[in-house]
Coordinates of C-alpha atoms in Angstrom, one line a residue:
Chain A
M951 CA 0.0 0.0 0.0
A952 CA 1.1 3.5 -0.8
V953 CA 2.2 5.9 1.9
V954 CA 1.4 9.6 1.4
E955 CA 3.6 12.3 2.9
F956 CA 2.0 15.7 3.5
E957 CA 3.2 18.6 5.7
G958 CA 5.2 16.3 7.9
A959 CA 2.3 13.8 8.4
S960 CA 2.2 10.4 6.6
F961 CA -0.9 8.5 5.6
E962 CA -1.3 4.9 4.4
V963 CA -3.8 4.9 1.5
D964 CA -5.2 2.4 -1.0
E965 CA -5.3 2.8 -4.8
D966 CA -8.4 5.0 -4.7
G967 CA -6.9 7.3 -2.1
F968 CA -9.0 6.2 0.9
L969 CA -7.3 6.1 4.3
Q970 CA -6.4 2.5 5.3
K971 CA -6.9 3.3 9.0
F972 CA -9.6 5.6 10.5
E973 CA -7.3 6.2 13.5
D974 CA -4.7 7.8 11.1
W975 CA -7.0 10.6 10.3
T976 CA -5.8 14.1 11.2
P977 CA -7.0 17.6 10.1
Q978 CA -4.1 17.6 7.6
W979 CA -5.7 14.7 5.8
V980 CA -8.6 16.9 4.8
D981 CA -6.1 19.5 3.4
Y982 CA -4.3 16.9 1.5
V983 CA -7.4 15.3 -0.1
K984 CA -9.4 18.5 -0.9
E985 CA -7.5 19.2 -4.1
S986 CA -8.1 15.8 -5.6
E987 CA -11.7 16.1 -4.7
G988 CA -12.1 19.4 -6.4
I989 CA -12.5 21.5 -3.3
K990 CA -10.8 24.9 -2.9
E991 CA -11.4 25.9 0.7
I992 CA -12.8 23.9 3.6
T993 CA -15.8 25.9 4.8
D994 CA -17.9 25.4 8.0
D995 CA -20.4 23.5 5.9
H996 CA -17.7 21.0 4.7
Q997 CA -16.6 20.6 8.3
K998 CA -20.1 20.0 9.5
V999 CA -20.5 17.1 7.1
I1000 CA -17.1 15.7 7.9
D1001 CA -17.7 15.9 11.7
F1002 CA -21.1 14.3 11.4
L1003 CA -19.7 11.4 9.3
Q1004 CA -17.0 10.8 11.9
D1005 CA -19.3 10.9 14.8
Y1006 CA -21.8 8.6 13.1
Y1007 CA -19.0 6.1 12.2
K1008 CA -17.5 6.1 15.7
K1009 CA -21.0 5.5 17.2
N1010 CA -22.4 3.0 14.7
G1011 CA -19.5 1.4 12.9
I1012 CA -21.0 2.3 9.5
A1013 CA -21.3 5.3 7.3
P1014 CA -24.8 6.9 7.5
M1015 CA -27.3 6.4 4.7
V1016 CA -27.6 9.4 2.4
R1017 CA -31.0 10.3 3.8
I1018 CA -29.7 10.3 7.3
L1019 CA -26.8 12.5 6.3
S1020 CA -29.2 14.9 4.7
K1021 CA -31.6 14.9 7.5
V1022 CA -29.1 15.5 10.3
T1023 CA -26.9 18.0 8.6
G1024 CA -29.8 19.7 6.9
F1025 CA -28.1 19.7 3.5
K1026 CA -30.1 18.3 0.6
L1027 CA -28.2 15.9 -1.7
K1028 CA -27.8 18.7 -4.2
Q1029 CA -26.1 20.8 -1.6
I1030 CA -23.8 17.9 -0.6
Y1031 CA -22.8 17.6 -4.2
E1032 CA -22.1 21.3 -4.3
L1033 CA -19.8 20.9 -1.3
F1034 CA -18.3 17.6 -2.4
P1035 CA -18.4 17.3 -6.2
S1036 CA -17.5 13.6 -6.1
G1037 CA -20.5 13.0 -3.8
P1038 CA -21.0 11.9 -0.3
G1039 CA -19.2 8.5 -0.7
K1040 CA -16.1 9.2 -2.8
G1041 CA -15.8 12.8 -1.6
A1042 CA -17.0 13.3 1.9
C1043 CA -16.4 9.8 3.3
K1044 CA -12.9 9.8 1.9
M1045 CA -12.1 13.2 3.5
A1046 CA -13.6 12.1 6.8
G1047 CA -11.3 9.0 6.8
L1048 CA -14.1 6.5 6.7
P1049 CA -13.5 3.1 4.9
K1050 CA -14.2 2.9 1.2
P1051 CA -17.8 2.3 0.3
T1052 CA -18.4 -1.3 -0.8
G1053 CA -21.1 -3.3 -2.6
C1054 CA -22.2 -2.9 -6.2
V1055 CA -21.1 0.8 -6.5
Chain B
M338 CA 2.3 7.9 -24.7
A339 CA 2.5 11.3 -23.2
F340 CA -0.5 12.9 -21.6
I341 CA -2.9 14.6 -24.0
S342 CA -5.5 16.9 -22.5
S343 CA -9.1 16.7 -23.6
G344 CA -9.5 20.3 -22.5
Y345 CA -10.6 19.4 -19.0
N346 CA -9.0 21.7 -16.5
P347 CA -8.1 19.8 -13.2
A348 CA -7.6 23.1 -11.5
K349 CA -11.2 24.1 -12.2
P350 CA -13.0 20.8 -12.3
M351 CA -16.5 22.3 -12.4
E352 CA -15.8 24.8 -15.1
G353 CA -17.5 24.1 -18.4
R354 CA -18.8 20.8 -17.0
V355 CA -21.8 19.3 -18.9
S356 CA -23.9 16.9 -16.9
D357 CA -27.4 15.2 -16.8
I358 CA -27.8 15.2 -20.6
G359 CA -28.8 11.6 -20.7
P360 CA -28.5 9.2 -23.6
R361 CA -29.0 10.4 -27.2
H362 CA -32.6 10.1 -28.4
F363 CA -33.0 6.8 -30.3
G364 CA -34.9 8.6 -33.0
E365 CA -31.6 10.1 -34.3
Y366 CA -30.4 6.7 -35.3
L367 CA -33.4 5.1 -37.0
P368 CA -33.0 3.9 -40.5
P369 CA -35.4 5.9 -42.8
V370 CA -37.8 2.9 -43.4
I371 CA -38.2 2.5 -39.6
K372 CA -38.7 6.2 -39.0
D373 CA -41.3 6.4 -41.7
N374 CA -43.3 3.4 -40.5
F375 CA -42.8 3.8 -36.8
G376 CA -45.9 2.4 -35.0
K377 CA -47.4 1.3 -38.3
W378 CA -46.2 -2.3 -38.7
D379 CA -48.6 -4.8 -40.1
Y380 CA -47.0 -8.2 -39.7
H381 CA -43.7 -10.0 -39.7
E382 CA -42.2 -13.3 -40.9
I383 CA -39.0 -15.2 -40.3
I384 CA -37.7 -15.8 -43.9
E385 CA -35.0 -18.2 -42.8
A386 CA -32.7 -18.6 -39.8
G387 CA -31.4 -15.1 -39.0
I388 CA -33.5 -13.2 -41.4
L389 CA -36.7 -11.4 -40.4
L390 CA -39.2 -9.5 -42.7
H391 CA -41.4 -6.7 -41.3
V392 CA -44.1 -5.3 -43.5
A393 CA -45.7 -2.0 -42.8
Q394 CA -49.3 -0.9 -43.4
S395 CA -47.9 1.3 -46.2
G396 CA -46.5 -1.9 -47.9
D397 CA -42.9 -0.9 -47.0
K398 CA -40.7 -3.9 -46.2
T399 CA -37.6 -4.2 -44.2
Y400 CA -35.4 -7.3 -43.9
T401 CA -33.4 -7.7 -40.7
V402 CA -30.3 -9.9 -40.6
R403 CA -29.4 -11.0 -37.1
A404 CA -25.8 -12.0 -36.3
A405 CA -24.1 -13.0 -33.0
T406 CA -21.5 -11.1 -31.2
A407 CA -19.2 -12.1 -28.3
R408 CA -20.6 -9.0 -26.4
L409 CA -17.0 -8.3 -25.1
M410 CA -15.5 -6.7 -28.2
T411 CA -12.7 -4.4 -29.3
V412 CA -13.0 -1.0 -31.0
T413 CA -11.5 -2.7 -34.1
H414 CA -14.4 -5.1 -34.1
I415 CA -17.0 -2.3 -33.7
R416 CA -15.3 -0.4 -36.6
E417 CA -15.7 -3.5 -38.7
I418 CA -19.4 -3.6 -37.8
C419 CA -19.7 0.0 -38.8
E420 CA -18.0 -0.7 -42.1
I421 CA -20.5 -3.5 -42.8
A422 CA -23.3 -1.1 -41.9
D423 CA -21.9 1.6 -44.1
K424 CA -21.6 -0.8 -47.0
F425 CA -24.9 -2.6 -46.8
C426 CA -27.3 -0.6 -44.6
G427 CA -26.7 3.1 -45.1
G428 CA -24.7 3.3 -41.9
F429 CA -27.4 2.0 -39.6
V430 CA -27.1 -0.9 -37.2
R431 CA -28.5 -1.9 -33.8
F432 CA -27.8 -4.3 -30.9
T433 CA -30.5 -6.6 -29.5
T434 CA -31.3 -7.2 -25.8
R435 CA -29.2 -10.4 -26.0
N436 CA -26.3 -8.6 -27.6
N437 CA -26.9 -9.8 -31.1
L438 CA -26.4 -7.5 -34.0
E439 CA -29.1 -6.5 -36.4
F440 CA -28.5 -5.1 -39.9
Q441 CA -31.5 -3.9 -41.9
V442 CA -31.8 -4.0 -45.7
E443 CA -34.5 -3.3 -48.2
T444 CA -34.7 -6.5 -50.3
E445 CA -34.6 -10.3 -49.7
E446 CA -31.7 -10.6 -52.2
A447 CA -29.8 -8.0 -50.2
A448 CA -30.5 -9.8 -47.0
K449 CA -29.4 -13.1 -48.3
E450 CA -26.3 -11.6 -49.8
L451 CA -25.5 -9.9 -46.5
K452 CA -26.1 -13.2 -44.6
A453 CA -23.6 -15.0 -46.9
F454 CA -21.1 -12.1 -46.5
L455 CA -21.4 -12.1 -42.6
N456 CA -21.1 -15.9 -42.5
A457 CA -17.9 -15.7 -44.5
Q458 CA -16.1 -13.3 -42.1
K459 CA -13.7 -15.2 -39.9
F460 CA -11.2 -14.4 -37.2
E461 CA -7.6 -15.7 -37.6
G462 CA -8.3 -18.7 -35.3
G463 CA -11.2 -19.7 -37.6
S464 CA -14.1 -18.6 -35.5
M465 CA -16.9 -16.8 -37.4
K466 CA -17.0 -13.1 -36.7
F467 CA -20.7 -12.6 -37.4
P468 CA -22.5 -15.9 -37.6
V469 CA -26.1 -15.3 -38.7
G470 CA -29.0 -16.8 -36.7
G471 CA -30.7 -16.5 -33.3
T472 CA -34.2 -16.2 -34.6
G473 CA -37.3 -18.2 -33.9
A474 CA -37.1 -21.5 -32.0
A475 CA -33.4 -21.4 -31.6
V476 CA -30.7 -21.0 -29.0
T477 CA -29.8 -17.4 -29.3
N478 CA -27.0 -15.5 -27.7
I479 CA -26.1 -16.1 -24.0
V480 CA -26.6 -13.2 -21.7
H481 CA -23.6 -13.2 -19.5
T482 CA -21.5 -11.2 -17.0
Q483 CA -17.9 -10.1 -16.3
G484 CA -16.2 -13.2 -14.8
W485 CA -12.4 -13.2 -14.5
V486 CA -12.2 -10.4 -17.0
H487 CA -13.2 -7.6 -14.7
C488 CA -15.2 -8.6 -11.5
H489 CA -13.8 -9.3 -8.0
T490 CA -16.5 -11.7 -6.7
P491 CA -16.8 -14.3 -9.5
A492 CA -16.8 -18.1 -8.9
T493 CA -16.2 -18.8 -12.5
D494 CA -15.5 -17.1 -15.8
A495 CA -18.1 -15.7 -18.1
S496 CA -16.6 -15.2 -21.5
G497 CA -14.9 -18.6 -21.3
T498 CA -17.9 -20.7 -20.3
V499 CA -20.1 -18.8 -22.8
K500 CA -17.7 -19.4 -25.7
A501 CA -17.4 -23.1 -24.8
T502 CA -21.2 -23.5 -24.5
M503 CA -22.0 -21.6 -27.7
D504 CA -19.5 -23.8 -29.6
V505 CA -21.4 -26.9 -28.4
V506 CA -24.9 -25.5 -29.2
F507 CA -23.8 -23.6 -32.3
D508 CA -26.0 -25.7 -34.6
D509 CA -29.1 -24.6 -32.7
F510 CA -28.1 -21.0 -33.2
T511 CA -28.1 -21.2 -37.0
N512 CA -31.2 -23.4 -37.1
M513 CA -34.8 -23.2 -35.9
K514 CA -35.6 -26.8 -35.1
L515 CA -36.3 -26.7 -31.3
P516 CA -39.8 -26.9 -29.9
A517 CA -39.5 -23.3 -28.6
P518 CA -36.8 -20.7 -28.1
V519 CA -34.2 -21.7 -25.6
R520 CA -32.6 -18.9 -23.6
I521 CA -29.3 -19.7 -22.0
S522 CA -27.8 -17.3 -19.5
M523 CA -24.7 -17.1 -17.5
A524 CA -23.7 -15.3 -14.2
C525 CA -20.4 -15.8 -12.5
C526 CA -21.6 -15.5 -8.9
L527 CA -25.1 -15.7 -7.4
N528 CA -25.5 -11.9 -7.5
M529 CA -27.1 -13.2 -10.8
C530 CA -26.4 -10.1 -12.8
G531 CA -28.4 -10.7 -15.9
A532 CA -31.0 -13.3 -16.5
V533 CA -30.0 -16.7 -15.0
H534 CA -32.9 -16.7 -12.6
C535 CA -35.4 -16.6 -15.5
S536 CA -33.8 -18.6 -18.3
D537 CA -34.5 -21.9 -19.9
I538 CA -30.9 -23.0 -19.1
A539 CA -28.7 -21.1 -16.7
I540 CA -25.0 -21.4 -15.8
L541 CA -24.2 -20.0 -12.3
G542 CA -20.8 -19.7 -10.6
I543 CA -20.9 -20.9 -7.0
H544 CA -18.5 -21.2 -4.1
R545 CA -18.2 -24.2 -1.7
K546 CA -16.0 -22.8 1.1
P547 CA -16.6 -20.2 3.7
P548 CA -14.7 -16.9 3.6
I549 CA -11.3 -16.5 5.0
I550 CA -11.2 -13.7 7.6
D551 CA -8.4 -11.1 7.6
H552 CA -8.7 -10.2 11.2
E553 CA -6.0 -7.6 11.3
Y554 CA -7.4 -5.5 8.5
L555 CA -11.1 -6.1 8.8
D556 CA -12.1 -3.3 11.1
N557 CA -10.1 -0.8 9.0
L558 CA -11.5 -1.8 5.7
C559 CA -15.0 -2.8 6.5
E560 CA -18.1 -1.4 8.2
I561 CA -18.7 -4.4 10.4
P562 CA -22.5 -4.0 10.8
L563 CA -22.8 -4.1 7.0
A564 CA -21.0 -7.4 6.8
V565 CA -23.2 -8.8 9.6
A566 CA -26.4 -7.6 7.9
A567 CA -25.2 -9.0 4.5
C568 CA -25.6 -12.6 5.6
P569 CA -28.8 -14.3 4.6
T570 CA -28.4 -17.1 7.1
G571 CA -27.2 -15.0 10.1
A572 CA -23.8 -16.8 10.1
V573 CA -21.8 -13.6 10.6
R574 CA -21.5 -11.9 14.0
P575 CA -19.2 -9.2 15.4
T576 CA -16.5 -10.3 17.8
K577 CA -13.0 -9.4 19.0
V578 CA -9.8 -11.4 18.5
E579 CA -6.4 -11.1 20.0
I580 CA -3.4 -11.5 17.7
E581 CA 0.1 -11.1 19.1
G582 CA -1.2 -9.2 22.1
K583 CA -3.3 -6.8 20.1
T584 CA -7.1 -6.8 20.2
Y585 CA -8.9 -6.4 16.9
K586 CA -12.5 -5.8 16.3
T587 CA -13.6 -8.3 13.7
V588 CA -16.3 -10.8 12.8
A589 CA -16.8 -14.5 13.3
V590 CA -18.4 -16.8 10.7
K591 CA -20.3 -19.8 11.9
E592 CA -19.2 -22.2 9.2
E593 CA -22.0 -24.7 9.6
R594 CA -24.5 -21.9 8.8
C595 CA -22.5 -20.5 5.9
M596 CA -23.7 -21.4 2.4
F597 CA -20.9 -19.6 0.6
C598 CA -23.0 -16.9 -1.1
G599 CA -20.2 -14.4 -0.8
N600 CA -22.5 -11.4 0.1
C601 CA -20.2 -10.6 3.0
Y602 CA -17.2 -10.3 0.7
T603 CA -19.2 -7.9 -1.5
M604 CA -19.6 -5.6 1.5
C605 CA -16.2 -6.3 3.2
P606 CA -12.9 -6.8 1.3
S607 CA -11.4 -8.7 4.3
L608 CA -13.6 -11.8 3.7
P609 CA -12.4 -13.3 0.5
L610 CA -13.7 -16.7 -0.4
A611 CA -12.7 -17.5 -4.0
D612 CA -11.0 -20.9 -4.2
G613 CA -9.6 -22.8 -7.1
E614 CA -11.0 -26.3 -6.3
G615 CA -14.0 -25.2 -4.3
D616 CA -15.5 -22.9 -6.9
G617 CA -17.5 -24.2 -9.8
I618 CA -20.9 -24.0 -11.5
A619 CA -24.4 -24.9 -10.7
I620 CA -26.9 -25.5 -13.6
M621 CA -30.5 -24.3 -13.5
V622 CA -33.3 -24.9 -15.9
G623 CA -36.9 -24.1 -16.6
G624 CA -37.2 -20.3 -16.2
K625 CA -38.9 -17.9 -18.6
I626 CA -40.0 -14.3 -18.6
S627 CA -42.7 -14.3 -21.3
N628 CA -46.4 -14.7 -20.4
R629 CA -47.1 -17.0 -23.4
I630 CA -49.5 -19.8 -22.3
T631 CA -47.9 -20.2 -18.9
K632 CA -46.8 -17.6 -16.4
P633 CA -43.2 -16.4 -16.1
A634 CA -41.1 -18.8 -14.0
F635 CA -37.9 -19.0 -12.0
S636 CA -35.3 -21.5 -13.2
K637 CA -34.6 -24.4 -10.8
V638 CA -31.3 -25.9 -9.8
V639 CA -30.8 -29.3 -11.4
V640 CA -27.1 -29.8 -11.2
P641 CA -25.7 -28.6 -7.8
F642 CA -22.0 -28.5 -8.9
V643 CA -19.8 -29.0 -11.9
P644 CA -16.1 -28.2 -11.5
N645 CA -14.4 -25.2 -13.2
E646 CA -12.4 -26.7 -16.1
P647 CA -10.9 -23.9 -18.0
P648 CA -10.5 -23.3 -20.8
R649 CA -13.3 -25.4 -22.3
W650 CA -15.5 -26.6 -19.4
P651 CA -16.2 -30.0 -20.9
T652 CA -18.4 -31.3 -18.1
L653 CA -20.5 -28.2 -18.2
T654 CA -21.0 -28.2 -21.9
K655 CA -21.8 -31.9 -21.9
V656 CA -24.6 -31.5 -19.4
I657 CA -26.0 -28.6 -21.2
K658 CA -25.9 -30.4 -24.6
K659 CA -27.6 -33.4 -23.0
I660 CA -30.4 -31.3 -21.5
L661 CA -30.9 -29.4 -24.7
D662 CA -31.0 -32.5 -26.9
T663 CA -33.4 -34.4 -24.6
Y664 CA -35.7 -31.3 -24.6
A665 CA -35.5 -31.0 -28.3
A666 CA -36.4 -34.6 -28.8
E667 CA -39.2 -34.9 -26.2
A668 CA -41.0 -31.6 -25.9
N669 CA -44.2 -30.6 -27.8
K670 CA -44.3 -27.6 -30.1
Y671 CA -44.3 -24.2 -28.4
E672 CA -43.3 -25.9 -25.1
R673 CA -40.6 -24.0 -23.3
L674 CA -38.1 -26.2 -21.4
G675 CA -39.8 -25.4 -18.0
D676 CA -43.2 -26.1 -19.4
W677 CA -42.0 -29.5 -20.7
A678 CA -40.4 -30.4 -17.3
N679 CA -43.5 -29.4 -15.5
R680 CA -45.8 -31.4 -17.8
I681 CA -43.8 -34.7 -17.6
G682 CA -42.9 -34.1 -13.9
W683 CA -39.5 -33.3 -12.6
E684 CA -38.7 -36.9 -11.6
R685 CA -39.1 -37.7 -15.3
F686 CA -37.0 -34.8 -16.3
F687 CA -34.1 -36.1 -14.1
E688 CA -34.6 -39.6 -15.5
K689 CA -34.7 -38.5 -19.2
C690 CA -31.7 -36.1 -18.9
D691 CA -29.8 -38.7 -17.0
L692 CA -29.0 -36.3 -14.1
P693 CA -28.4 -37.5 -10.6
F694 CA -30.7 -36.1 -7.9
S695 CA -29.1 -35.2 -4.6
E696 CA -30.1 -33.5 -1.4
H697 CA -28.5 -30.3 -2.6
L698 CA -31.5 -29.8 -4.9
I699 CA -34.1 -29.8 -2.1
D700 CA -34.9 -26.3 -1.0
D701 CA -34.1 -25.6 2.6
F702 CA -34.2 -21.8 2.7
R703 CA -36.7 -20.5 5.2
D704 CA -40.5 -21.0 5.2
P705 CA -41.0 -20.9 1.4
A706 CA -38.8 -24.1 1.1
Y707 CA -41.9 -26.0 2.3
Y708 CA -43.9 -25.2 -0.8
T709 CA -41.3 -26.8 -3.0
W710 CA -41.7 -30.2 -1.4
R711 CA -44.4 -32.6 -2.7
Q712 CA -47.6 -32.5 -0.8
T713 CA -49.5 -34.9 -2.9
T714 CA -49.4 -38.6 -3.7
Q715 CA -49.2 -37.9 -7.4
F716 CA -45.9 -39.0 -8.7
K717 CA -44.4 -41.5 -11.1
W718 CA -42.2 -44.4 -10.1

């Protein structure tokens, strides 16, 4: 597995750029990923989505369903795509350090 | 080759982005005769194997020549198809829902000429490039999946098994001498992408061993509750293991409850279960989707396991050929394979097709299994 060096921190990632370990997540990870996900600046809205995904994952062991993400953060799916152009899975979950989505995706 | 930009600017990914435009409208690609007579067709005939005639109310006629493809094809091959379409059909061509090709021409002579031309095209190895057929009461193309070419959950290969099977039943592709059409389908795992659950004959990749658990990585790569919920028999439960003094969150698989469906691997990359000797193929028969005479039906498992034997799968093709030939010889006209088996009784089906019946074939999945058992004294010795 590839190891990414960024501003003194190092992250172990897979071929799709997802963190291999949730515990390795640091705020630098978000700064590192944002460019490849087409995000200029991390706003409070971005942070709100990332924080919720992390809380939900720590509490439940899974990523929330899209409808739960929308309902709790108050962002419609359209707004989530405006924040994270690659979408809630590939964009937001990757930045939050959650495992790669699985299934027939 | 060095990088050549399409004009996309990675620094401004959303700039000039076109999205949600959907597919092109099919009307843009209709041959003139189809466009003119859209919704005004009178009747059709099958002139001979692979050639259809449609006559419109206006008297316009169109002849369709149907040819097989391997579904998985190169751009070179597609360009060749386009060349043929340019030469014979004014640049128009279409694909059917079973991935056959259809070329449309105006006269019967042109259709027969095109058929002869298509049948003469060969690959270097000798295989026909565009064998004409697949109409009427025939075996048409096999709907199949990705297999070892591209997927990560297969228990067998798709393109390989399909080529081996079509070679064996090729005669029935180019003729129309069966009692009714026979649809053969193939899926490389029991996700059943495609049509195996509703086909006359179905080839299905299956596993026979439980998943291997990568305890050290599982919690990092998987959402454990999803792996637990993926199991249809409740064989997966969350647990903790200690390896070299470190505790890992992971899952445990109750092996006597596991039936090797592989759903947990789909959800969790740390539960791989593919196995060279364990994996193989189950054969199902008797499904259909049309409403003609009898209702649509699911296909039923009649052979629980044949081994993977790349590259030609001789056991598999032998069984399929035997089932097809017995059906062709025994069934009444218009009777689909499932209709025939239901009429003569499944005990007769096994006897005539010379297939062994084993306990694997008896349904044991939840309450509905009961309805597949025989609650009558009506049976044949």
